[in-house]
Coordinates of C-alpha atoms in Angstrom, one line a residue:
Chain T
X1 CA 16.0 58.9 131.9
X2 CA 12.8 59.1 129.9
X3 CA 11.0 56.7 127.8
X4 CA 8.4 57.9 125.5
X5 CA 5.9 54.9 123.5
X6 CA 5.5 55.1 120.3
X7 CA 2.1 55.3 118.4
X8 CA 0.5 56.1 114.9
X9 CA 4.0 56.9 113.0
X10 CA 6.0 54.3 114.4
X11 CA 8.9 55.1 115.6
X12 CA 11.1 52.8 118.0
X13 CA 11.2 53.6 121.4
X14 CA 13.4 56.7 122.4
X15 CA 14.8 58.2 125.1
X16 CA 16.9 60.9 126.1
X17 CA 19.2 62.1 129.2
X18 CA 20.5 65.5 129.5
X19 CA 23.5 67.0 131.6
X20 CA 24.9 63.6 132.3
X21 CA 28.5 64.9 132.2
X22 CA 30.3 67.1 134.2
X23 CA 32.6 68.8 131.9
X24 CA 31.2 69.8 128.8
X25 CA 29.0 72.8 129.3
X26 CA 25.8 71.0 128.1
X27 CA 25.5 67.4 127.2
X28 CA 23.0 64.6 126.5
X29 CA 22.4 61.4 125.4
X30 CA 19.7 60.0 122.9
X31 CA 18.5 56.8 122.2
X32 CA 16.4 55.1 119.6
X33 CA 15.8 52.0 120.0
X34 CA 19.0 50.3 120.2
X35 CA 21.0 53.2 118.4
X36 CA 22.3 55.5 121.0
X37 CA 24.3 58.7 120.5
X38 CA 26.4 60.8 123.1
X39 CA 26.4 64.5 122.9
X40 CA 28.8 67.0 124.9
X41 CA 28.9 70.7 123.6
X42 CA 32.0 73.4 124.5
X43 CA 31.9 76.7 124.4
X44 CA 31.7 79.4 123.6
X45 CA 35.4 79.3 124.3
X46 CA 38.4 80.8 122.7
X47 CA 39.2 80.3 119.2
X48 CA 42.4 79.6 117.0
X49 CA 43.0 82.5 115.1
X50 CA 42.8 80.6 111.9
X51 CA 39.6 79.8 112.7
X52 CA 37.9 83.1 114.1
X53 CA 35.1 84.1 112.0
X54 CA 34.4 88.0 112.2
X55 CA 30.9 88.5 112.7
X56 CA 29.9 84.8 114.4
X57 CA 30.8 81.9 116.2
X58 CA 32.9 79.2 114.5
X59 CA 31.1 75.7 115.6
X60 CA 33.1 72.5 114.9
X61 CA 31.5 69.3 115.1
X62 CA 33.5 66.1 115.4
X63 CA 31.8 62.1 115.7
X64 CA 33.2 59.8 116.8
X65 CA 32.7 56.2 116.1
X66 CA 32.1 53.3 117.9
X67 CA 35.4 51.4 116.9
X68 CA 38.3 52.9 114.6
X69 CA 39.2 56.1 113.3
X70 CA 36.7 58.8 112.0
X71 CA 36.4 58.1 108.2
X72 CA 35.2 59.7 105.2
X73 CA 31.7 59.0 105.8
X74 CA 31.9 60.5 109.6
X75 CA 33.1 63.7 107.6
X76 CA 30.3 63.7 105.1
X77 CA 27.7 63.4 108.5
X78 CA 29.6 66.1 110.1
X79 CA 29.1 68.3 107.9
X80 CA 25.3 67.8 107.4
X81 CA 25.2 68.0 111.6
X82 CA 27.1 71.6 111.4
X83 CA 25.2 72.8 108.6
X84 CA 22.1 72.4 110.4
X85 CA 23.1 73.0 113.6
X86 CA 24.2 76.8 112.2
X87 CA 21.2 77.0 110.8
X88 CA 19.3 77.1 113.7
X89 CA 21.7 78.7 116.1
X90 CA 21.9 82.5 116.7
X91 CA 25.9 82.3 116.0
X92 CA 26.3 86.0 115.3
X93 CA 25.5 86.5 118.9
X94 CA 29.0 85.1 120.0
X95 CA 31.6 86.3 117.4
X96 CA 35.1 85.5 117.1
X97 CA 34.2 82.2 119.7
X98 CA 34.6 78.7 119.2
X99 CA 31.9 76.6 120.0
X100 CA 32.3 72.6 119.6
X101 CA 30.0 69.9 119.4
X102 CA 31.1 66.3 119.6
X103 CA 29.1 63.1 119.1
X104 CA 29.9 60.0 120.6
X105 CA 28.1 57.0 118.7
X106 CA 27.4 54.6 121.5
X107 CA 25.8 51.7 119.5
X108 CA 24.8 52.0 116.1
X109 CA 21.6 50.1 115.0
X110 CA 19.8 52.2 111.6
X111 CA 19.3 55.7 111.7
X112 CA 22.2 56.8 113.1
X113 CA 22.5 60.5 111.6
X114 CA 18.9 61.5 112.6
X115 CA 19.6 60.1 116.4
X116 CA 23.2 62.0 116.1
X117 CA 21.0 65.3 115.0
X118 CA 18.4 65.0 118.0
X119 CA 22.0 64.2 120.7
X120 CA 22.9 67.5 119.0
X121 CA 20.0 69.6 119.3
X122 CA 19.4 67.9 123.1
X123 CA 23.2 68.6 123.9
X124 CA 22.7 72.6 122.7
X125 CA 19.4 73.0 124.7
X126 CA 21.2 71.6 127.9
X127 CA 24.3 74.1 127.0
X128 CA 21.3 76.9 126.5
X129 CA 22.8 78.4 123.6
X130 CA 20.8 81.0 122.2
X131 CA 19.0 79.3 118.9
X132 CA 16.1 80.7 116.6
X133 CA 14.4 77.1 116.6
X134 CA 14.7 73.1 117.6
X135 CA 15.4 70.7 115.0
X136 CA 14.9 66.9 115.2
X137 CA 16.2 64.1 112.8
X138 CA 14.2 60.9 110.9
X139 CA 14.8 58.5 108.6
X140 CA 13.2 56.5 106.4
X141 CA 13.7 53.8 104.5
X142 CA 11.4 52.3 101.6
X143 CA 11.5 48.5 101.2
X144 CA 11.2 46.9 98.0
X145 CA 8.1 46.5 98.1
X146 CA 7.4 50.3 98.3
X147 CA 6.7 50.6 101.9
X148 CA 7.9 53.5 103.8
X149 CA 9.4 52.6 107.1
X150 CA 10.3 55.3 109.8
X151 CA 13.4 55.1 112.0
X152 CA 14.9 51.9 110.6
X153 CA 16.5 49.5 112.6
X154 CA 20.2 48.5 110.8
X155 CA 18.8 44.9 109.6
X156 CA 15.7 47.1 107.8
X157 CA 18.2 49.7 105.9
X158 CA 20.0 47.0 104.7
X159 CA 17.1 45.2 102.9
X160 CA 15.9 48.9 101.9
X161 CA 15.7 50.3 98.3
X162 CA 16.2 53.9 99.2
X163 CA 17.3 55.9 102.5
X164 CA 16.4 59.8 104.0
X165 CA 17.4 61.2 106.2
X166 CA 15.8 64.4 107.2
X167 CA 16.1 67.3 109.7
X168 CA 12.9 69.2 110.7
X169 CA 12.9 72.4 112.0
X170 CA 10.3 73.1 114.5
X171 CA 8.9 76.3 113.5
X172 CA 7.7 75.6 110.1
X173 CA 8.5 72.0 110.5
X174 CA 10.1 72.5 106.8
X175 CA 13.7 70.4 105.7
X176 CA 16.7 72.2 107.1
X177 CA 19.1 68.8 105.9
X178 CA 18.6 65.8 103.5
X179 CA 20.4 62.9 103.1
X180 CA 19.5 60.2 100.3
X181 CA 21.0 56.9 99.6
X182 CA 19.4 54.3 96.4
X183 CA 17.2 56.1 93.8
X184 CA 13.5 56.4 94.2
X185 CA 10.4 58.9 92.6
X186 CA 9.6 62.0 93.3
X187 CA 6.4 61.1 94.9
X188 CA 7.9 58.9 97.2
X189 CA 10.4 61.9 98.3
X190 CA 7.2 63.5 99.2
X191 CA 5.7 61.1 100.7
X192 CA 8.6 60.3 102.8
X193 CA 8.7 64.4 104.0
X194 CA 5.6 64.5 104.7
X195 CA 5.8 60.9 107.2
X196 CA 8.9 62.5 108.6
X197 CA 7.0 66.3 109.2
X198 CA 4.8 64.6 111.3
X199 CA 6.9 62.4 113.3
X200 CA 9.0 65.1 113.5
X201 CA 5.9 66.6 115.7
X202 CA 6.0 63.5 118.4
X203 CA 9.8 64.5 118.4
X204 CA 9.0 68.2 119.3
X205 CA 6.2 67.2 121.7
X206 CA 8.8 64.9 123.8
X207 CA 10.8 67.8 123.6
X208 CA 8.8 70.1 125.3
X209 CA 7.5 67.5 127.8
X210 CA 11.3 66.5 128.7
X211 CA 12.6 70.4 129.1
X212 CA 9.3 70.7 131.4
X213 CA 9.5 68.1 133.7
X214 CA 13.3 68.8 133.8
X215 CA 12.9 72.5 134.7
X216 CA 9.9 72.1 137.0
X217 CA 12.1 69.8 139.6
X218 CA 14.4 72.4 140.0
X219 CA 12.2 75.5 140.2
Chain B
X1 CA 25.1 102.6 106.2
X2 CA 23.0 100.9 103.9
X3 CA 22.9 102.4 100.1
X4 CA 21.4 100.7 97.0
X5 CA 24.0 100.0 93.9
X6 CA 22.8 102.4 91.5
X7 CA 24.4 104.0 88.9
X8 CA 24.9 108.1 88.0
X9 CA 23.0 107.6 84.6
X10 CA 19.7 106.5 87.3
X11 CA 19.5 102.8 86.0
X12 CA 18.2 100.4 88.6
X13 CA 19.0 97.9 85.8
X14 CA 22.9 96.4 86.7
X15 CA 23.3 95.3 82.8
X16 CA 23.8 98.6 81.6
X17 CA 25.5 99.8 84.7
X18 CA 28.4 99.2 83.1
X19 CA 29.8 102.7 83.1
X20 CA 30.4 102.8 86.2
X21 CA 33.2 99.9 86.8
X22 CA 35.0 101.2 89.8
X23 CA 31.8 102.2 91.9
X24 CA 29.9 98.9 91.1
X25 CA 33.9 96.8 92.4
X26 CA 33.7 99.4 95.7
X27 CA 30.6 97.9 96.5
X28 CA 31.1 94.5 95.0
X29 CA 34.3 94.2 97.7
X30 CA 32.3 96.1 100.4
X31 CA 29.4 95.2 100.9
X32 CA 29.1 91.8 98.9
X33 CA 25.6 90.9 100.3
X34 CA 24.4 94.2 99.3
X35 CA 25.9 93.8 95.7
X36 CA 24.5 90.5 94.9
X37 CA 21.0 91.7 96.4
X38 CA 20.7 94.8 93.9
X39 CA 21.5 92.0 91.1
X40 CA 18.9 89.5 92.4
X41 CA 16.0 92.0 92.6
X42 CA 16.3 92.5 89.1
X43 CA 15.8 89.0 88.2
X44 CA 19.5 88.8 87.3
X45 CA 23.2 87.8 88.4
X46 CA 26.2 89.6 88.2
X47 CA 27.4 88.0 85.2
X48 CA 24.6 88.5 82.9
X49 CA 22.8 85.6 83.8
X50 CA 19.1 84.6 84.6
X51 CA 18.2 82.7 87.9
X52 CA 17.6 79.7 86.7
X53 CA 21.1 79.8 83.5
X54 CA 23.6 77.2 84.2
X55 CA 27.1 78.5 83.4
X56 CA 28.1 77.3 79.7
X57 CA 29.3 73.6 80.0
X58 CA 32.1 72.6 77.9
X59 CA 33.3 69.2 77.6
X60 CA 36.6 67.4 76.5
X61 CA 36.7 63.4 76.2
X62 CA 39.8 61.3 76.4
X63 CA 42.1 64.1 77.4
X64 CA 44.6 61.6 79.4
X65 CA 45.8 59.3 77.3
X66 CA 47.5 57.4 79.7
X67 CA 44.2 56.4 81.4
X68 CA 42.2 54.1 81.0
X69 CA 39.2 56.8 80.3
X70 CA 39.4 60.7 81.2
X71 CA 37.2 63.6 80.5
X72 CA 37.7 67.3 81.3
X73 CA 35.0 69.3 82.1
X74 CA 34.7 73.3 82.4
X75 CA 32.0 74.9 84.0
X76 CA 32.2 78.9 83.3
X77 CA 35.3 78.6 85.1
X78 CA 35.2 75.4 87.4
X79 CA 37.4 73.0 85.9
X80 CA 37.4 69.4 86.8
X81 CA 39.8 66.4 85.1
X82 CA 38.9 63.0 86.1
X83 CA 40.9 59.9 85.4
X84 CA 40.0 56.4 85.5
X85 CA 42.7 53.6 85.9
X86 CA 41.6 50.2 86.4
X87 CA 43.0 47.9 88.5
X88 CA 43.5 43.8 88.5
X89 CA 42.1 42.9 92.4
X90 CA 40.9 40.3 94.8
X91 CA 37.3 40.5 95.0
X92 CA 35.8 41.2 99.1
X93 CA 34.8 38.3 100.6
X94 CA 31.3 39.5 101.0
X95 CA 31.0 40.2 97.4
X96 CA 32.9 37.3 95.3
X97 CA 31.1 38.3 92.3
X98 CA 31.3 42.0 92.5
X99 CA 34.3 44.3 91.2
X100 CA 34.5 47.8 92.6
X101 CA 34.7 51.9 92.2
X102 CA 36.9 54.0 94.2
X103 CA 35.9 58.5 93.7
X104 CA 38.2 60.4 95.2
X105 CA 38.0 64.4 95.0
X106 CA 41.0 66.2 95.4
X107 CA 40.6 69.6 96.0
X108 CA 44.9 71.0 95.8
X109 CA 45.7 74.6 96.6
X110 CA 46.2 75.8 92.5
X111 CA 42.3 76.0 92.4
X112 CA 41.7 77.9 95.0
X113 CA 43.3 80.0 97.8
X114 CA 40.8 78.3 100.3
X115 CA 42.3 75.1 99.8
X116 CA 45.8 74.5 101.8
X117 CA 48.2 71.7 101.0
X118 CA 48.6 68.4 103.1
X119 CA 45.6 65.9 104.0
X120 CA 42.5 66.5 102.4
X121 CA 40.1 68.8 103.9
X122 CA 36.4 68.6 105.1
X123 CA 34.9 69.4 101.8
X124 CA 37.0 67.0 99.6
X125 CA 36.4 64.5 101.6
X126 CA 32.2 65.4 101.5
X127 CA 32.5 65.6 97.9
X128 CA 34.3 62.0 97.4
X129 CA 31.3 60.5 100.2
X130 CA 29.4 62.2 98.0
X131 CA 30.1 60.9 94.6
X132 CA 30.7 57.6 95.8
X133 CA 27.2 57.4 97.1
X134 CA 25.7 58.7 93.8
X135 CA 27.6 55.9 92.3
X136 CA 25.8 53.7 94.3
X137 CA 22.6 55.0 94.5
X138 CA 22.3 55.4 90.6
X139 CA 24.0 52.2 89.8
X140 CA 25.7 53.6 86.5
X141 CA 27.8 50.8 86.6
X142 CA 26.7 47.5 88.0
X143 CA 29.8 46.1 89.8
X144 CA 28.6 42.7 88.4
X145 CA 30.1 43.9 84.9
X146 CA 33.5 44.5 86.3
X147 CA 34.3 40.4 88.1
X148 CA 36.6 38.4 85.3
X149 CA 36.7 35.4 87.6
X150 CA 34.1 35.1 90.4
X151 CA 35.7 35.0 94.0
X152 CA 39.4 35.0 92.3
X153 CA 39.6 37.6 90.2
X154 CA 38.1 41.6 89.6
X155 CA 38.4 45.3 87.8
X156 CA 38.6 47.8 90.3
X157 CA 38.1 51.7 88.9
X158 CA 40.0 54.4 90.5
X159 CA 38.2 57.6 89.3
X160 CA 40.6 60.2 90.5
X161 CA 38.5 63.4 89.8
X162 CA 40.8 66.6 90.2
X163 CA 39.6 70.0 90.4
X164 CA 42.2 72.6 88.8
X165 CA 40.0 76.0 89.1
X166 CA 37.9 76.3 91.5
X167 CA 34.4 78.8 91.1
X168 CA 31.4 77.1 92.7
X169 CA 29.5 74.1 91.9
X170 CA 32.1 71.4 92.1
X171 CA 29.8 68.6 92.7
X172 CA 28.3 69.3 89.5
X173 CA 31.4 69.2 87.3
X174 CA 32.5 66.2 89.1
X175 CA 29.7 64.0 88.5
X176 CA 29.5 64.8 84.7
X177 CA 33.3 64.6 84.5
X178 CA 32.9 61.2 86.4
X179 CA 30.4 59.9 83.6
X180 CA 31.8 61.2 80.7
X181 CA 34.9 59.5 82.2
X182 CA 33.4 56.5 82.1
X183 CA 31.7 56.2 79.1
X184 CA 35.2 57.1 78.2
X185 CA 36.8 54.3 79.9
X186 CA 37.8 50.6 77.2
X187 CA 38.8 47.9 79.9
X188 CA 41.5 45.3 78.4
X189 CA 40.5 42.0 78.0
X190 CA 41.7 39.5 80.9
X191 CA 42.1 35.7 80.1
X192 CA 43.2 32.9 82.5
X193 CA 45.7 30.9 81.4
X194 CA 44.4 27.3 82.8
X195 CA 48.0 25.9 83.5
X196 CA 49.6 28.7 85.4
X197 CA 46.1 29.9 86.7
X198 CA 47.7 33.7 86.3
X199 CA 45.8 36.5 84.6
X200 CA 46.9 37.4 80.6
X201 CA 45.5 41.0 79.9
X202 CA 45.7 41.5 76.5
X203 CA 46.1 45.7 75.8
X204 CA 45.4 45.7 72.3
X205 CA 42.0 44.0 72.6
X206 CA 39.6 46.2 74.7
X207 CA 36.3 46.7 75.7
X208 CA 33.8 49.3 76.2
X209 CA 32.2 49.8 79.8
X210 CA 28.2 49.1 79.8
X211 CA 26.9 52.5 81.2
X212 CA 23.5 51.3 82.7
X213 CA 22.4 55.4 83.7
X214 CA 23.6 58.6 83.1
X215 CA 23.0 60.7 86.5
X216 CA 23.8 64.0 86.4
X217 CA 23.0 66.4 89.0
X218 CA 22.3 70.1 89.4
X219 CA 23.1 72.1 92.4
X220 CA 21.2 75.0 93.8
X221 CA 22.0 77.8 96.3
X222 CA 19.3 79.8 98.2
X223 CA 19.9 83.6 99.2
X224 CA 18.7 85.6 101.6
X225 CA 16.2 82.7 103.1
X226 CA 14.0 82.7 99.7
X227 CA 15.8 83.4 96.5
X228 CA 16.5 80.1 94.5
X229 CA 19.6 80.4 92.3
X230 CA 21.3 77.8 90.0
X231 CA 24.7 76.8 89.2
X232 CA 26.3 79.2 92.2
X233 CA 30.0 80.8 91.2
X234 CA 32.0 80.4 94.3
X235 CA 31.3 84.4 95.6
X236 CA 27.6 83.1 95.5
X237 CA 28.3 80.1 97.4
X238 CA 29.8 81.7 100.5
X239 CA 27.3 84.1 100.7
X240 CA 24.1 81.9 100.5
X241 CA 22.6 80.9 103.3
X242 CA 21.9 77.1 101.9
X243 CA 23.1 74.2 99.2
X244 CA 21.0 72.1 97.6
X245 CA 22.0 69.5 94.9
X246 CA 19.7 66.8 93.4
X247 CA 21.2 64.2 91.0
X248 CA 18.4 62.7 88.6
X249 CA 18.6 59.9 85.9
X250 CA 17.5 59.4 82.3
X251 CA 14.2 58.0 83.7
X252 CA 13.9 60.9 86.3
X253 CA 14.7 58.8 89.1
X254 CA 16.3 60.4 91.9
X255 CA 19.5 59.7 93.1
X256 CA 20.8 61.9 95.5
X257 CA 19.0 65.0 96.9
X258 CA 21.8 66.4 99.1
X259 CA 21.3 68.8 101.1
X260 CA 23.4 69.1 104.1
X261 CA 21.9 71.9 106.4
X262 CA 21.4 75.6 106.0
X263 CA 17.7 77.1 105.8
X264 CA 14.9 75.2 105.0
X265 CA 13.4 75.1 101.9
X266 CA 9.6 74.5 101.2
X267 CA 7.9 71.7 99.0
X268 CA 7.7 73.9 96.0
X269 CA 10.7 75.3 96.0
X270 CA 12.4 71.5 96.1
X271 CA 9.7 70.7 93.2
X272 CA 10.8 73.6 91.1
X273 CA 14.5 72.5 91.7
X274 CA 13.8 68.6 90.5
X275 CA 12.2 70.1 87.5
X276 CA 15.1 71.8 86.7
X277 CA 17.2 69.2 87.7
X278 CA 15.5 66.9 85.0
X279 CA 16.0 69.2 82.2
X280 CA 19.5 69.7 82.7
X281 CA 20.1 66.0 83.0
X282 CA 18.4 66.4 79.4
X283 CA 20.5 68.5 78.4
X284 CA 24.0 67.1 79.7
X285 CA 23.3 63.6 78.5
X286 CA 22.9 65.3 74.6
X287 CA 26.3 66.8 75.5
X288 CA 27.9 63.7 76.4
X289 CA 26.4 62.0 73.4
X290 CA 27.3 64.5 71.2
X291 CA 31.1 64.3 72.2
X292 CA 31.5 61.4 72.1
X293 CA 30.4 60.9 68.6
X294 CA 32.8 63.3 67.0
X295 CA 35.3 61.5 69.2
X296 CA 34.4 58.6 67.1
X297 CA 33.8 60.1 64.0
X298 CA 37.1 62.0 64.6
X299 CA 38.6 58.5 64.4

């Protein structure tokens, strides 16, 4: 398990563990703060027929919450995590094969889709699926007094005026997903891309630090 | 193979292609990439229309009569009907002095053949998340206006928005449906008789809704990693490689910008689509007015 402080852009705390279960052919966990996502990826297996895409990889992704039944609104974050998920994997490299992602939401304390985005990304590194780039999620939320906070905590998107949620891609570190909740300007939708570009970049750097350390124990 | 749609008369230009029908639906059922690229390099779509066009928006108010408020909207060829029936409740406990708006998309297999019977599917259920959140973000109704008796007694609004022909950019038909729909809707009065403490609605005497904004959004799709199109037909959609849809209000606020993965898109670009998203919002809120007057005028 590794911790990494947080300085400048504040983000809380967060952490990440890869592989931590057996079955699923790559799997992590991440953890901001006290919101803490569970990642296991499968495939690329066999697909249904009705599903089989031609020319790619059919990837389903399914979250799970804490207590109850998957609603409407776990629907509405699926789809954002599989849009950008395809994105960024090379999916035509694997046709007519399923592959699955499925999110487990441990504890959910604010900014829950951007830590279910970086247990995804995390969870396809570990499966090494072929992708063209990373991608991490943040949030922010702007308080009524017009102050942009990154990676809320639940308490501080509750008070909030307006929500993002973005995904990052690490290439160009340009907006592969948005999510908005409350109405705001469109200078503070800029504002809040251009906080979230570069914490995006502490994202990437802990990344690159936690594949190294990871692969330099076992070469 | 790779080949460029051109036509035997040597015209690049696919608007006066047109004598050549069955070679341009070849390569339109082909290679449908291809056949939207040749269009896009000319500036143009396959229907005639610029990059930036919108489809032509047609609008019917009070088509249900039966409802509490209705409208039916038609864009090019998407059509959406949305109902609104309101409901006596029990106000939450959280919220004693709040009433409360139910969306709900329902996508049935007459609009398209992608759509199977049974429980909804993934994207009827991300459009009604959808439109509920714009509802909430924009606040075009304040749930304060719908409580008769604090903590006892509330309007709830079902807004049952149904989609009967389905050609891209449903999200768009469904939010102007919803808010012609509303500004549609006349709530019967409620008094409480003070003896039996039970609820007297009185049909004949009704009320208008207080519309507070008027969001209306405009979606976007992006081709071939760079290309910005507006208003996608449903070919369009399932070829780009990304949606986009940003929902502004009368004081260009934004409300929703929605865009749930696919390729990325640079700051411009999303500048260049809230402009556009303003104008139309322009645009629709004149149509809405309009409508509505010659309902009224009408009676």
């Amino acid at each position: 398990m590794e911790v990494y402080g947080s300085s400048g852009v504040s983000l809380r705390e967060f952490g990440c563990e890869q592989s931590l279960l057996s079955r699923p052919d790559g799997s992590a966990s991440f953890i901001q703060g006290d919101t803490s996502v569970l990642a296991g990826v499968y495939g690329p297996a066999e697909v249904k027929v009705s599903k089989e895409i031609y020319d790619r990889a059919t990837l389903e992704v399914l979250m799970q919450p804490k207590v109850g039944l998957p609603s409407v609104r776990e629907r509405s974050q699926e789809q954002c995590v599989r849009e950008t998920c395809e994105a960024s994997l090379l999916l035509s490299l694997h046709p007519r094969s399923s592959l699955t992602l499925i999110l487990q939401v441990l504890h959910d304390d604010g900014s829950l889709l951007s830590c279910s985005l970086n247990a995804a990304c995390m969870a396809l590194m570990d499966a090494g699926l072929p992708m063209s780039c990373l991608f991490c999620g943040v949030t922010c939320a702007i308080d009524t007094e017009g102050r942009i906070i990154t990676d809320p905590t639940a308490a501080q998107e509750k008070e909030s005026r307006a929500l993002m949620t973005f995904a990052i891609d690490s290439k160009e570190h340009r907006v592969l997903m948005s999510a908005t909740k409350g109405s705001f300007s469109v200078n503070e939708l800029q504002q809040c891309i251009a906080v979230s570009q570069s914490a995006s970049e502490k994202i990437f750097q802990f990344y690159r630090d936690s594949v190294r350390r990871r692969y330099s124990k076992t070469l | 193979m790779r080949y460029k749609v051109k036509c035997v008369c040597d015209s690049f230009n696919p608007r006066k292609c047109l004598s050549f029908p069955l070679f341009l639906h070849t390569v339109r059922t082909a290679e449908p990439l291809e056949y939207h690229r040749s269009y896009l390099k000319e500036n143009c779509r396959h229907d005639g229309r610029e990059l930036s066009e919108f489809r032509t928006t047609t609008l019917n108010i009070g088509s249900i009569s039966t409802a509490d408020g209705s409208a039916l909207v038609k864009l090019g060829n998407t059509t959406v009907i949305c109902g609104i029936k309101a409901e006596l409740a029990n106000p939450t406990v959280e919220a004693p002095g709040k009433g409360y708006i139910v969306p709900n998309v329902d996508l049935p297999p007459l609009c398209s053949s992608r759509f199977r019977p049974g429980p909804p599917g993934e994207q009827a259920q991300a459009a009604s998340q959808f439109i509920a959140d714009v509802i909430e973000s924009s606040e075009v109704i304040q749930t304060e206006d719908l409580c008769i008796d604090r903590g006892k007694l509330c309007w709830v609004l079902y807004c049952d928005l149904m989609c009967l022909d389905y050609d891209g950019n449903l999200l768009d038909a469904c939010i102007i449906a919803l808010l012609a729909a509303l500004k549609n809707t006349k709530l019967p009065e409620v008094t409480i008789n003070t003896e039996t403490c039970s609820p007297e609605v009185n049909l004949e005497k009704r009320r208008e809704l207080h519309v507070h904004k008027h969001p209306v959004g405009a979606s976007f799709c992006i081709f071939d990693n760079s290309i910005l199109i507006v208003d996608p037909m449903s070919e369009e959609e399932s070829l780009c490689t990304a949606h986009l849809t940003v929902v502004t209000d009368e004081e260009e606020r934004l409300c929703a910008v929605h865009k749930p993965g696919g390729t990325s898109l640079s700051g411009e670009k999303l500048q260049e689509c809230i402009t556009r998203a303003a104008t139309r919002q322009r645009e629709i809120q004149k149509l809405i007015d309009k409508v509505i007057n010659s309902v009224k005028a009408a009676q």
